[in-house]
Amino acid sequence: MRKKLIAGNWKSNLSKKEVKELTEAIAMQPCSKLFDLAVFPSEVFISTVVAGSGARFFVGAQNCSAHSEGAFTGETTAAQLASAGVQIIIAGHSERRQIFAETNKTVKTKVDKILEANLIPIFCCGETLETRKVNRQSNFVLQQLQESLFHLNEENFSKVIIAYEPIWAIGTGVVASPKEAEEMHAFLRSEVEKRYSKNAAENLKILYGGSVKPNNATELFKCQNVDGALVGGASLEAIDFLDIAGAVRGAKK
Ligand code: PGA
């Protein structure tokens, strides 16, 4: 059985005081056999969260440099993030793609840097509303995987987590239906089996992201191919984030 992962992407939100409070509240959650938790604070607060986490949850970064160490003002390398206690890094979030013009090629390079630093990449993919309206979402997302992940050998691919995040669902309050999420996740898993192996496909975690809330998480987690969630807005309140994690239990019943 794939253990679920509930990941909170705090984006460019929260002051240091708020970060400390949220970290403390999440660290009080007892560990579960059913799910792991991860949070992604702003880079400047990573050390604060690592110190407050008590190793009860994973601490991640929202982004990293596509370069190695050197003269790249303002960039932080995956290796630096690793040395600060980060375990996971998000690559290719749609906000990075849309606002900061990251291409599949840039994301590919970042995935490589993350793996070189012995960290876990959460690779984000997902289509726009226009693409879904013309029913091209499967090809679109598959191409993202082909151009940014499928160059990896199976050993490295097995370290990757995928987050399917349809852009029309991010921060909009419009969540994908469990059927829409399940269809895409099942499709991606079958493509991974074709490219790699049954074993790689079965072990791959595919998270869903886009307007996940306590009131829709249970139905999503009941889907066979949904292995957790990447949560934005609802991860900024401990009660909502932990309720989403608690929905993993509800989905099992
Ligand atoms: P949201 O964001 O939960 O606020 O829709 C999800 C994400 O950007 O990962």
Coordinates of N, CA and C and ligand atoms in Angstrom, one line a residue:
M1 N 0.8 -1.2 0.0 CA 0.0 0.0 0.0 C 0.9 1.3 0.0
R2 N 0.5 2.2 -0.8 CA 1.3 3.5 -0.8 C 0.8 4.4 0.3
K3 N 1.7 4.8 1.1 CA 1.4 5.7 2.2 C 1.0 7.0 1.7
K4 N 0.0 7.6 2.2 CA -0.4 8.9 1.6 C 0.5 10.1 2.1
L5 N 0.6 11.1 1.3 CA 1.4 12.3 1.7 C 0.5 13.5 1.6
I6 N 0.4 14.3 2.7 CA -0.4 15.5 2.7 C 0.6 16.6 2.9
A7 N 0.7 17.4 1.8 CA 1.8 18.4 1.7 C 1.1 19.8 1.7
G8 N 1.7 20.7 2.5 CA 1.1 22.1 2.6 C 2.1 23.1 2.0
N9 N 1.7 23.7 0.9 CA 2.5 24.7 0.2 C 2.1 26.1 0.7
W10 N 2.9 26.7 1.5 CA 2.5 28.0 2.1 C 2.7 29.1 1.2
K11 N 3.4 28.9 0.1 CA 3.6 30.0 -0.9 C 4.3 31.2 -0.3
S12 N 4.0 32.4 -0.8 CA 4.6 33.6 -0.2 C 3.7 34.2 0.9
N13 N 3.3 33.3 1.9 CA 2.4 33.8 3.0 C 3.1 33.6 4.3
L14 N 2.6 34.2 5.3 CA 2.9 34.1 6.7 C 4.2 34.8 7.2
S15 N 4.1 35.4 8.3 CA 5.2 36.1 9.0 C 5.9 35.1 9.8
K16 N 7.1 35.4 10.3 CA 7.9 34.5 11.1 C 7.1 34.0 12.3
K17 N 6.3 34.9 13.0 CA 5.5 34.5 14.1 C 4.4 33.5 13.7
E18 N 3.8 33.8 12.6 CA 2.7 32.9 12.1 C 3.3 31.5 11.7
V19 N 4.5 31.6 11.1 CA 5.2 30.3 10.8 C 5.5 29.5 12.0
K20 N 5.9 30.1 13.1 CA 6.2 29.4 14.3 C 5.0 28.8 14.9
E21 N 3.9 29.5 14.9 CA 2.6 29.0 15.5 C 2.1 27.8 14.7
L22 N 2.1 28.0 13.4 CA 1.6 26.9 12.5 C 2.5 25.6 12.6
T23 N 3.8 25.8 12.7 CA 4.7 24.7 12.9 C 4.4 24.0 14.2
E24 N 4.3 24.7 15.2 CA 4.0 24.2 16.5 C 2.7 23.3 16.5
A25 N 1.7 23.9 15.9 CA 0.4 23.2 15.9 C 0.5 21.9 15.1
I26 N 1.2 21.9 14.0 CA 1.3 20.7 13.1 C 2.2 19.7 13.8
A27 N 3.2 20.1 14.5 CA 4.1 19.2 15.2 C 3.4 18.5 16.4
M28 N 2.3 19.0 16.8 CA 1.5 18.3 17.9 C 0.7 17.1 17.4
Q29 N 0.5 17.1 16.1 CA -0.2 16.0 15.5 C 0.5 14.7 15.7
P30 N -0.1 13.6 16.3 CA 0.7 12.4 16.4 C 1.0 11.8 15.0
C31 N 2.1 11.1 14.9 CA 2.5 10.5 13.6 C 1.4 9.4 13.3
S32 N 1.2 9.1 12.0 CA 0.2 8.2 11.6 C 0.8 7.1 10.7
K33 N 0.3 5.9 10.7 CA 0.8 4.9 9.8 C 0.2 5.1 8.4
L34 N -0.9 5.9 8.4 CA -1.6 6.1 7.1 C -1.1 7.2 6.2
F35 N -0.5 8.2 6.9 CA 0.0 9.3 6.1 C 1.2 10.0 6.7
D36 N 1.9 10.7 5.8 CA 3.0 11.6 6.2 C 2.6 13.0 5.9
L37 N 3.1 13.9 6.7 CA 2.9 15.3 6.4 C 4.2 16.0 6.0
A38 N 4.0 17.0 5.1 CA 5.1 17.8 4.7 C 4.7 19.3 4.6
V39 N 5.5 20.2 4.9 CA 5.2 21.6 4.7 C 6.3 22.3 3.9
F40 N 5.9 23.3 3.2 CA 6.8 24.1 2.3 C 6.7 25.6 2.6
P41 N 7.5 26.0 3.6 CA 7.5 27.4 3.9 C 8.3 28.2 3.0
S42 N 8.2 29.6 3.1 CA 9.1 30.4 2.3 C 10.6 30.1 2.7
E43 N 11.5 30.2 1.8 CA 12.9 29.8 2.0 C 13.5 30.4 3.3
V44 N 13.1 31.7 3.5 CA 13.7 32.4 4.7 C 13.3 31.8 6.0
F45 N 12.2 31.0 6.0 CA 11.8 30.4 7.3 C 12.0 28.9 7.4
I46 N 12.8 28.4 6.5 CA 13.0 26.9 6.5 C 13.7 26.5 7.8
S47 N 14.7 27.2 8.2 CA 15.4 26.8 9.5 C 14.5 26.8 10.7
T48 N 13.6 27.8 10.7 CA 12.6 28.0 11.8 C 11.7 26.7 11.8
V49 N 11.3 26.3 10.6 CA 10.3 25.2 10.6 C 11.1 23.9 10.9
V50 N 12.3 23.7 10.4 CA 13.1 22.5 10.7 C 13.3 22.4 12.2
A51 N 13.6 23.5 12.8 CA 13.9 23.5 14.3 C 12.6 23.1 15.0
G52 N 11.5 23.6 14.5 CA 10.2 23.4 15.3 C 9.5 22.1 14.9
S53 N 10.0 21.4 13.9 CA 9.2 20.3 13.4 C 9.4 19.0 14.3
G54 N 10.5 19.0 15.1 CA 10.8 17.9 15.9 C 10.8 16.6 15.1
A55 N 11.2 16.7 13.8 CA 11.3 15.6 12.8 C 9.9 14.8 12.7
R56 N 8.8 15.5 13.1 CA 7.5 14.8 13.0 C 6.9 14.9 11.6
F57 N 7.4 15.8 10.8 CA 6.9 16.0 9.4 C 8.1 16.4 8.5
F58 N 7.9 16.2 7.2 CA 9.0 16.6 6.3 C 8.9 18.1 6.1
V59 N 10.1 18.7 5.9 CA 10.2 20.1 5.5 C 10.7 20.2 4.1
G60 N 10.0 21.0 3.3 CA 10.3 21.1 1.9 C 10.6 22.6 1.5
A61 N 11.1 22.7 0.3 CA 11.2 24.0 -0.4 C 10.3 24.1 -1.6
Q62 N 9.9 25.3 -1.9 CA 8.9 25.5 -2.9 C 9.6 25.6 -4.3
N63 N 10.9 25.7 -4.3 CA 11.6 26.0 -5.6 C 13.1 25.8 -5.3
C64 N 13.9 25.7 -6.4 CA 15.3 25.7 -6.2 C 15.9 26.3 -7.5
S65 N 17.2 26.6 -7.4 CA 17.9 27.1 -8.6 C 18.1 25.9 -9.6
A66 N 18.1 26.3 -10.9 CA 18.4 25.4 -11.9 C 19.9 25.3 -12.1
H67 N 20.7 26.0 -11.3 CA 22.1 26.0 -11.5 C 22.8 25.3 -10.3
S68 N 24.0 25.0 -10.4 CA 24.8 24.6 -9.3 C 25.4 25.8 -8.6
E69 N 26.2 25.6 -7.6 CA 26.8 26.7 -6.8 C 27.6 27.6 -7.7
G70 N 27.6 28.9 -7.3 CA 28.4 29.8 -8.1 C 27.8 31.2 -8.1
A71 N 28.1 32.0 -9.1 CA 27.7 33.4 -9.2 C 26.3 33.5 -9.8
F72 N 25.3 33.2 -9.0 CA 23.9 33.3 -9.4 C 23.1 34.1 -8.3
T73 N 23.3 35.4 -8.3 CA 22.7 36.2 -7.2 C 21.2 35.9 -7.0
G74 N 20.9 35.7 -5.8 CA 19.4 35.5 -5.4 C 18.9 34.1 -5.6
E75 N 19.7 33.2 -6.1 CA 19.3 31.8 -6.3 C 19.8 30.9 -5.1
T76 N 19.0 29.9 -4.8 CA 19.4 29.0 -3.8 C 19.5 27.6 -4.4
T77 N 20.6 26.9 -4.2 CA 20.7 25.6 -4.8 C 20.0 24.5 -4.0
A78 N 19.7 23.4 -4.7 CA 19.2 22.2 -4.0 C 20.1 21.7 -2.9
A79 N 21.4 21.8 -3.2 CA 22.4 21.3 -2.2 C 22.4 22.2 -1.0
Q80 N 22.2 23.5 -1.2 CA 22.1 24.4 0.0 C 20.9 24.1 0.8
L81 N 19.8 23.9 0.1 CA 18.5 23.6 0.8 C 18.7 22.3 1.6
A82 N 19.3 21.3 1.0 CA 19.6 20.1 1.7 C 20.4 20.3 3.0
S83 N 21.4 21.2 2.9 CA 22.2 21.4 4.0 C 21.4 22.2 5.1
A84 N 20.3 22.9 4.7 CA 19.5 23.6 5.7 C 18.4 22.7 6.3
G85 N 18.4 21.4 5.9 CA 17.5 20.4 6.5 C 16.2 20.1 5.6
V86 N 16.2 20.6 4.4 CA 15.1 20.3 3.5 C 15.2 18.9 3.0
Q87 N 14.0 18.2 2.9 CA 14.0 16.8 2.4 C 13.4 16.7 1.0
I88 N 12.5 17.7 0.7 CA 11.7 17.6 -0.5 C 11.7 18.9 -1.2
I89 N 11.7 19.0 -2.5 CA 11.6 20.3 -3.2 C 10.5 20.2 -4.3
I90 N 9.7 21.2 -4.4 CA 8.7 21.2 -5.4 C 9.3 21.7 -6.7
A91 N 9.1 21.0 -7.8 CA 9.6 21.5 -9.1 C 8.4 21.7 -10.1
G92 N 8.4 22.8 -10.7 CA 7.4 23.0 -11.8 C 6.0 23.4 -11.3
H93 N 5.9 24.0 -10.2 CA 4.6 24.4 -9.8 C 4.0 25.3 -10.9
S94 N 2.7 25.3 -11.1 CA 2.1 26.1 -12.2 C 2.4 27.6 -12.0
E95 N 2.5 28.0 -10.8 CA 2.8 29.5 -10.6 C 4.2 29.8 -11.1
R96 N 5.1 28.9 -10.9 CA 6.5 29.1 -11.4 C 6.4 29.0 -13.0
R97 N 5.6 28.1 -13.5 CA 5.6 28.0 -15.0 C 4.9 29.3 -15.5
Q98 N 3.8 29.7 -15.0 CA 3.0 30.8 -15.6 C 3.6 32.2 -15.3
I99 N 4.0 32.4 -14.0 CA 4.4 33.8 -13.6 C 5.9 33.9 -13.9
F100 N 6.7 32.9 -13.8 CA 8.2 33.0 -13.9 C 8.7 32.3 -15.1
A101 N 7.8 31.9 -16.0 CA 8.1 31.4 -17.4 C 9.0 30.2 -17.3
E102 N 8.8 29.3 -16.4 CA 9.6 28.1 -16.4 C 9.0 27.1 -17.4
T103 N 9.9 26.5 -18.2 CA 9.5 25.6 -19.2 C 9.7 24.2 -18.8
N104 N 9.2 23.2 -19.6 CA 9.5 21.8 -19.2 C 11.0 21.5 -19.1
K105 N 11.7 22.2 -19.9 CA 13.2 22.1 -19.9 C 13.8 22.6 -18.6
T106 N 13.4 23.8 -18.2 CA 13.9 24.3 -16.9 C 13.5 23.3 -15.8
V107 N 12.3 22.8 -15.8 CA 11.8 21.9 -14.7 C 12.6 20.6 -14.7
K108 N 13.0 20.2 -15.9 CA 13.8 19.0 -16.0 C 15.1 19.2 -15.3
T109 N 15.8 20.3 -15.6 CA 17.0 20.6 -15.0 C 16.9 20.7 -13.5
K110 N 15.8 21.3 -13.0 CA 15.6 21.4 -11.5 C 15.4 20.0 -10.9
V111 N 14.7 19.2 -11.6 CA 14.5 17.8 -11.1 C 15.9 17.1 -11.0
D112 N 16.7 17.3 -12.0 CA 18.1 16.7 -11.9 C 18.9 17.2 -10.7
K113 N 18.8 18.5 -10.5 CA 19.5 19.2 -9.4 C 19.0 18.6 -8.1
I114 N 17.7 18.5 -7.9 CA 17.1 18.0 -6.7 C 17.6 16.5 -6.4
L115 N 17.6 15.7 -7.4 CA 18.0 14.3 -7.3 C 19.5 14.3 -7.0
E116 N 20.3 15.1 -7.6 CA 21.8 15.2 -7.4 C 22.0 15.5 -5.9
A117 N 21.1 16.3 -5.3 CA 21.3 16.7 -3.9 C 20.7 15.6 -3.0
N118 N 20.3 14.5 -3.5 CA 19.7 13.4 -2.8 C 18.4 13.8 -2.1
L119 N 17.7 14.7 -2.7 CA 16.4 15.1 -2.2 C 15.3 14.5 -3.1
I120 N 14.0 14.6 -2.6 CA 12.9 14.1 -3.3 C 12.2 15.3 -4.1
P121 N 12.1 15.1 -5.4 CA 11.3 16.2 -6.1 C 9.8 15.9 -6.1
I122 N 9.0 16.9 -5.9 CA 7.6 16.8 -6.1 C 7.4 17.5 -7.5
F123 N 7.1 16.7 -8.5 CA 7.0 17.3 -9.8 C 5.5 17.6 -10.1
C124 N 5.3 18.9 -10.3 CA 3.9 19.4 -10.6 C 3.6 19.4 -12.1
C125 N 2.4 19.0 -12.4 CA 1.9 19.0 -13.8 C 0.5 19.3 -13.8
G126 N -0.1 19.7 -14.9 CA -1.5 20.0 -14.9 C -1.8 21.0 -16.1
E127 N -3.0 20.9 -16.5 CA -3.4 21.6 -17.7 C -4.2 22.9 -17.4
T128 N -4.3 23.8 -18.4 CA -5.2 24.9 -18.2 C -6.6 24.6 -18.5
L129 N -7.5 25.5 -18.3 CA -9.0 25.3 -18.5 C -9.2 25.1 -20.0
E130 N -8.5 25.9 -20.8 CA -8.6 25.9 -22.3 C -8.3 24.5 -22.8
T131 N -7.2 23.9 -22.3 CA -6.8 22.6 -22.7 C -7.8 21.5 -22.3
R132 N -8.4 21.7 -21.1 CA -9.4 20.7 -20.7 C -10.7 20.8 -21.6
K133 N -11.0 22.0 -21.9 CA -12.2 22.3 -22.6 C -12.2 21.5 -24.0
V134 N -11.0 21.4 -24.6 CA -10.9 20.7 -25.8 C -10.4 19.3 -25.7
N135 N -10.5 18.8 -24.4 CA -10.2 17.4 -24.1 C -8.8 17.0 -24.4
R136 N -7.8 17.9 -24.3 CA -6.4 17.6 -24.6 C -5.6 17.4 -23.3
Q137 N -6.2 17.3 -22.2 CA -5.5 17.3 -20.9 C -4.5 16.1 -20.8
S138 N -4.9 14.9 -21.2 CA -4.1 13.8 -21.0 C -2.8 13.9 -21.8
N139 N -2.9 14.3 -23.1 CA -1.7 14.5 -23.9 C -0.8 15.6 -23.4
F140 N -1.5 16.6 -22.9 CA -0.7 17.8 -22.4 C 0.1 17.4 -21.2
V141 N -0.5 16.7 -20.2 CA 0.2 16.4 -19.0 C 1.3 15.3 -19.3
L142 N 0.9 14.4 -20.2 CA 1.9 13.3 -20.5 C 3.2 14.0 -21.1
Q143 N 3.0 15.0 -21.9 CA 4.1 15.7 -22.5 C 5.0 16.3 -21.4
Q144 N 4.3 16.9 -20.4 CA 5.1 17.5 -19.3 C 6.0 16.4 -18.7
L145 N 5.4 15.2 -18.5 CA 6.2 14.1 -17.9 C 7.3 13.7 -18.8
Q146 N 7.0 13.5 -20.1 CA 8.0 13.1 -21.1 C 9.2 14.0 -21.2
E147 N 8.9 15.3 -21.1 CA 9.9 16.3 -21.3 C 10.7 16.7 -20.0
S148 N 10.2 16.3 -18.9 CA 10.9 16.7 -17.6 C 11.2 15.5 -16.7
L149 N 10.7 14.4 -17.0 CA 10.9 13.2 -16.1 C 11.4 12.0 -16.7
F150 N 10.9 11.7 -18.0 CA 11.1 10.4 -18.6 C 12.6 10.2 -19.1
H151 N 13.4 11.2 -18.9 CA 14.9 10.9 -19.2 C 15.5 10.2 -18.0
L152 N 14.9 10.2 -16.9 CA 15.5 9.6 -15.7 C 15.6 8.1 -15.8
N153 N 16.6 7.5 -15.2 CA 16.6 6.0 -15.2 C 15.6 5.6 -14.1
E154 N 15.3 4.3 -14.0 CA 14.3 3.9 -13.1 C 14.6 4.1 -11.6
E155 N 15.9 4.0 -11.3 CA 16.3 4.2 -9.9 C 16.0 5.6 -9.5
N156 N 16.3 6.6 -10.3 CA 16.1 8.0 -10.0 C 14.6 8.3 -10.1
F157 N 13.9 7.7 -11.1 CA 12.5 8.0 -11.2 C 11.7 7.5 -10.0
S158 N 12.2 6.5 -9.4 CA 11.5 5.9 -8.2 C 11.6 6.8 -7.0
K159 N 12.4 7.9 -7.1 CA 12.5 8.9 -6.0 C 11.5 10.0 -6.1
V160 N 10.9 10.1 -7.3 CA 10.0 11.2 -7.7 C 8.6 11.1 -7.2
I161 N 8.0 12.1 -6.7 CA 6.6 12.2 -6.4 C 5.9 13.1 -7.5
I162 N 4.8 12.7 -8.0 CA 4.1 13.6 -9.0 C 2.9 14.3 -8.3
A163 N 2.7 15.5 -8.6 CA 1.5 16.2 -8.1 C 0.7 16.7 -9.3
Y164 N -0.5 16.1 -9.5 CA -1.3 16.5 -10.6 C -2.2 17.7 -10.1
E165 N -1.9 18.9 -10.7 CA -2.6 20.1 -10.3 C -3.2 20.8 -11.5
P166 N -4.4 20.5 -11.8 CA -5.0 21.3 -12.9 C -5.1 22.8 -12.6
I167 N -4.6 23.6 -13.5 CA -4.4 25.0 -13.2 C -5.8 25.7 -12.9
W168 N -6.8 25.2 -13.5 CA -8.1 25.8 -13.3 C -8.7 25.5 -11.9
A169 N -8.0 24.6 -11.1 CA -8.4 24.3 -9.8 C -7.6 24.9 -8.7
I170 N -6.5 25.5 -9.1 CA -5.6 26.1 -8.1 C -6.0 27.5 -7.6
G171 N -6.3 27.5 -6.3 CA -6.7 28.8 -5.7 C -8.1 29.3 -6.2
T172 N -8.8 28.5 -6.9 CA -10.1 29.0 -7.5 C -11.3 28.5 -6.7
G173 N -11.1 27.6 -5.8 CA -12.3 27.0 -5.1 C -13.0 25.9 -6.0
V174 N -12.6 25.8 -7.2 CA -13.2 24.8 -8.1 C -12.3 23.5 -8.1
V175 N -12.7 22.5 -7.3 CA -11.9 21.3 -7.2 C -12.2 20.4 -8.4
A176 N -11.2 19.6 -8.8 CA -11.5 18.5 -9.8 C -12.4 17.5 -9.1
S177 N -13.3 16.9 -9.9 CA -14.2 15.9 -9.3 C -13.3 14.7 -9.0
P178 N -13.7 13.8 -8.0 CA -12.9 12.6 -7.8 C -12.7 11.8 -9.1
K179 N -13.7 11.9 -10.0 CA -13.7 11.1 -11.2 C -12.6 11.7 -12.1
E180 N -12.6 13.0 -12.2 CA -11.5 13.7 -13.1 C -10.1 13.4 -12.5
A181 N -10.0 13.5 -11.2 CA -8.7 13.3 -10.6 C -8.2 11.8 -10.9
E182 N -9.1 10.9 -10.6 CA -8.8 9.5 -10.7 C -8.4 9.1 -12.1
E183 N -9.2 9.7 -13.1 CA -8.9 9.4 -14.5 C -7.5 9.8 -14.9
M184 N -7.1 11.0 -14.5 CA -5.8 11.5 -14.8 C -4.7 10.7 -14.1
H185 N -4.9 10.4 -12.8 CA -3.9 9.7 -12.0 C -3.7 8.3 -12.6
A186 N -4.8 7.6 -12.9 CA -4.8 6.3 -13.5 C -4.0 6.3 -14.8
F187 N -4.3 7.3 -15.6 CA -3.7 7.4 -16.9 C -2.1 7.6 -16.7
L188 N -1.8 8.5 -15.8 CA -0.3 8.8 -15.6 C 0.4 7.5 -15.1
R189 N -0.3 6.8 -14.2 CA 0.3 5.6 -13.7 C 0.5 4.6 -14.8
S190 N -0.5 4.5 -15.7 CA -0.3 3.5 -16.8 C 0.8 3.9 -17.7
E191 N 1.0 5.2 -17.9 CA 2.1 5.7 -18.8 C 3.5 5.4 -18.1
V192 N 3.5 5.5 -16.8 CA 4.7 5.2 -16.1 C 5.1 3.7 -16.2
E193 N 4.0 2.9 -16.2 CA 4.2 1.5 -16.3 C 4.8 1.2 -17.7
K194 N 4.3 1.9 -18.7 CA 4.8 1.7 -20.1 C 6.2 2.1 -20.2
R195 N 6.6 3.2 -19.6 CA 7.9 3.8 -19.8 C 8.9 3.1 -18.9
Y196 N 8.5 2.7 -17.7 CA 9.4 2.0 -16.7 C 9.0 0.6 -16.5
S197 N 8.2 0.4 -15.4 CA 7.8 -1.0 -15.1 C 6.6 -1.0 -14.2
K198 N 6.0 -2.1 -14.0 CA 4.8 -2.3 -13.1 C 5.2 -1.8 -11.7
N199 N 6.4 -2.2 -11.3 CA 6.8 -1.9 -10.0 C 7.0 -0.4 -9.8
A200 N 7.6 0.3 -10.8 CA 7.7 1.7 -10.7 C 6.3 2.4 -10.6
A201 N 5.4 1.9 -11.4 CA 4.1 2.5 -11.5 C 3.4 2.3 -10.1
E202 N 3.5 1.1 -9.6 CA 2.8 0.8 -8.3 C 3.3 1.6 -7.1
N203 N 4.6 1.8 -7.2 CA 5.2 2.5 -6.0 C 5.1 4.0 -6.1
L204 N 4.8 4.6 -7.3 CA 4.8 6.0 -7.5 C 3.6 6.7 -6.7
K205 N 4.0 7.7 -6.0 CA 2.9 8.5 -5.3 C 2.5 9.6 -6.3
I206 N 1.2 9.7 -6.5 CA 0.6 10.8 -7.3 C -0.4 11.6 -6.4
L207 N 0.0 12.8 -6.1 CA -0.8 13.6 -5.2 C -1.8 14.4 -6.2
Y208 N -2.9 14.8 -5.6 CA -3.8 15.8 -6.3 C -3.6 17.1 -5.6
G209 N -3.7 18.2 -6.4 CA -3.6 19.5 -5.9 C -4.6 20.4 -6.6
G210 N -5.2 21.4 -5.9 CA -6.1 22.3 -6.5 C -7.4 22.4 -5.7
S211 N -7.5 23.4 -4.8 CA -8.7 23.6 -4.0 C -9.1 22.4 -3.1
V212 N -8.0 21.7 -2.6 CA -8.4 20.6 -1.7 C -8.7 21.3 -0.3
K213 N -9.8 20.9 0.2 CA -10.4 21.4 1.5 C -10.8 20.3 2.4
P214 N -11.0 20.5 3.7 CA -11.5 19.4 4.5 C -12.8 18.8 4.0
N215 N -13.7 19.6 3.3 CA -14.9 19.0 2.9 C -14.9 18.3 1.6
N216 N -13.8 18.3 0.9 CA -13.7 17.5 -0.4 C -12.6 16.4 -0.3
A217 N -11.8 16.5 0.7 CA -10.6 15.6 0.8 C -11.0 14.1 0.8
T218 N -12.0 13.8 1.6 CA -12.3 12.3 1.8 C -12.6 11.7 0.5
E219 N -13.5 12.3 -0.3 CA -13.9 11.7 -1.6 C -12.7 11.6 -2.5
L220 N -11.8 12.5 -2.5 CA -10.6 12.4 -3.3 C -9.7 11.3 -2.9
F221 N -9.5 11.2 -1.5 CA -8.6 10.1 -1.0 C -9.2 8.7 -1.2
K222 N -10.5 8.6 -1.4 CA -11.1 7.3 -1.7 C -10.7 6.8 -3.0
C223 N -10.2 7.7 -3.9 CA -9.8 7.2 -5.3 C -8.6 6.4 -5.2
Q224 N -8.6 5.3 -5.9 CA -7.5 4.3 -5.8 C -6.1 4.9 -6.2
N225 N -6.1 5.8 -7.1 CA -4.8 6.3 -7.6 C -4.5 7.7 -7.0
V226 N -5.2 8.2 -6.1 CA -4.9 9.5 -5.4 C -4.2 9.2 -4.1
D227 N -2.9 9.6 -4.1 CA -2.1 9.2 -2.9 C -1.8 10.3 -2.0
G228 N -2.7 11.3 -2.0 CA -2.5 12.4 -1.0 C -2.8 13.7 -1.8
A229 N -2.4 14.8 -1.1 CA -2.7 16.1 -1.7 C -1.6 17.1 -1.5
L230 N -1.5 18.0 -2.5 CA -0.7 19.2 -2.3 C -1.7 20.3 -2.1
V231 N -1.6 20.9 -0.9 CA -2.6 21.9 -0.5 C -2.0 23.3 -0.4
G232 N -2.7 24.2 -1.0 CA -2.2 25.6 -0.9 C -3.0 26.3 0.2
G233 N -4.1 27.1 -0.1 CA -4.8 27.9 0.8 C -5.2 27.2 2.1
A234 N -5.7 26.0 2.0 CA -6.2 25.3 3.3 C -5.0 24.8 4.1
S235 N -3.8 25.0 3.7 CA -2.6 24.6 4.6 C -2.2 25.7 5.5
L236 N -2.8 26.9 5.3 CA -2.3 28.0 6.1 C -3.0 28.1 7.5
E237 N -4.0 27.2 7.7 CA -4.7 27.1 9.0 C -4.5 25.7 9.5
A238 N -3.9 25.6 10.7 CA -3.5 24.2 11.2 C -4.8 23.3 11.2
I239 N -5.9 23.9 11.6 CA -7.1 23.0 11.8 C -7.6 22.5 10.4
D240 N -7.5 23.3 9.4 CA -7.9 22.8 8.0 C -6.9 21.8 7.5
F241 N -5.6 22.1 7.6 CA -4.6 21.2 7.1 C -4.7 19.8 7.8
L242 N -4.8 19.9 9.1 CA -4.9 18.6 9.9 C -6.2 17.9 9.6
D243 N -7.3 18.6 9.4 CA -8.5 17.9 9.0 C -8.4 17.2 7.7
I244 N -7.7 17.8 6.7 CA -7.4 17.2 5.4 C -6.7 15.9 5.6
A245 N -5.6 16.0 6.5 CA -4.9 14.8 6.8 C -5.8 13.7 7.5
G246 N -6.6 14.2 8.4 CA -7.6 13.3 9.0 C -8.5 12.6 8.1
A247 N -8.8 13.2 6.9 CA -9.7 12.7 5.9 C -9.1 11.4 5.3
V248 N -7.8 11.2 5.5 CA -7.2 9.9 5.0 C -7.9 8.7 5.8
R249 N -8.0 9.0 7.1 CA -8.7 7.9 7.9 C -10.1 7.7 7.5
G250 N -10.9 8.8 7.3 CA -12.3 8.7 6.9 C -12.4 8.0 5.5
A251 N -11.4 8.2 4.6 CA -11.5 7.6 3.3 C -11.3 6.1 3.4
K252 N -10.7 5.6 4.4 CA -10.4 4.2 4.6 C -11.6 3.4 5.0
K253 N -12.6 4.1 5.6 CA -13.7 3.3 6.2 C -14.7 2.9 5.1
Ligands
PGA1 P1 -4.8 25.6 -3.5 O1 -3.3 25.5 -4.1 O2 -5.0 24.5 -2.6 O3 -4.9 27.0 -2.8 O4 -5.8 25.5 -4.7 C1 -2.8 24.3 -4.5 C2 -1.4 24.5 -5.0 O5 -1.0 25.5 -5.5 O6 -0.5 23.6 -4.8

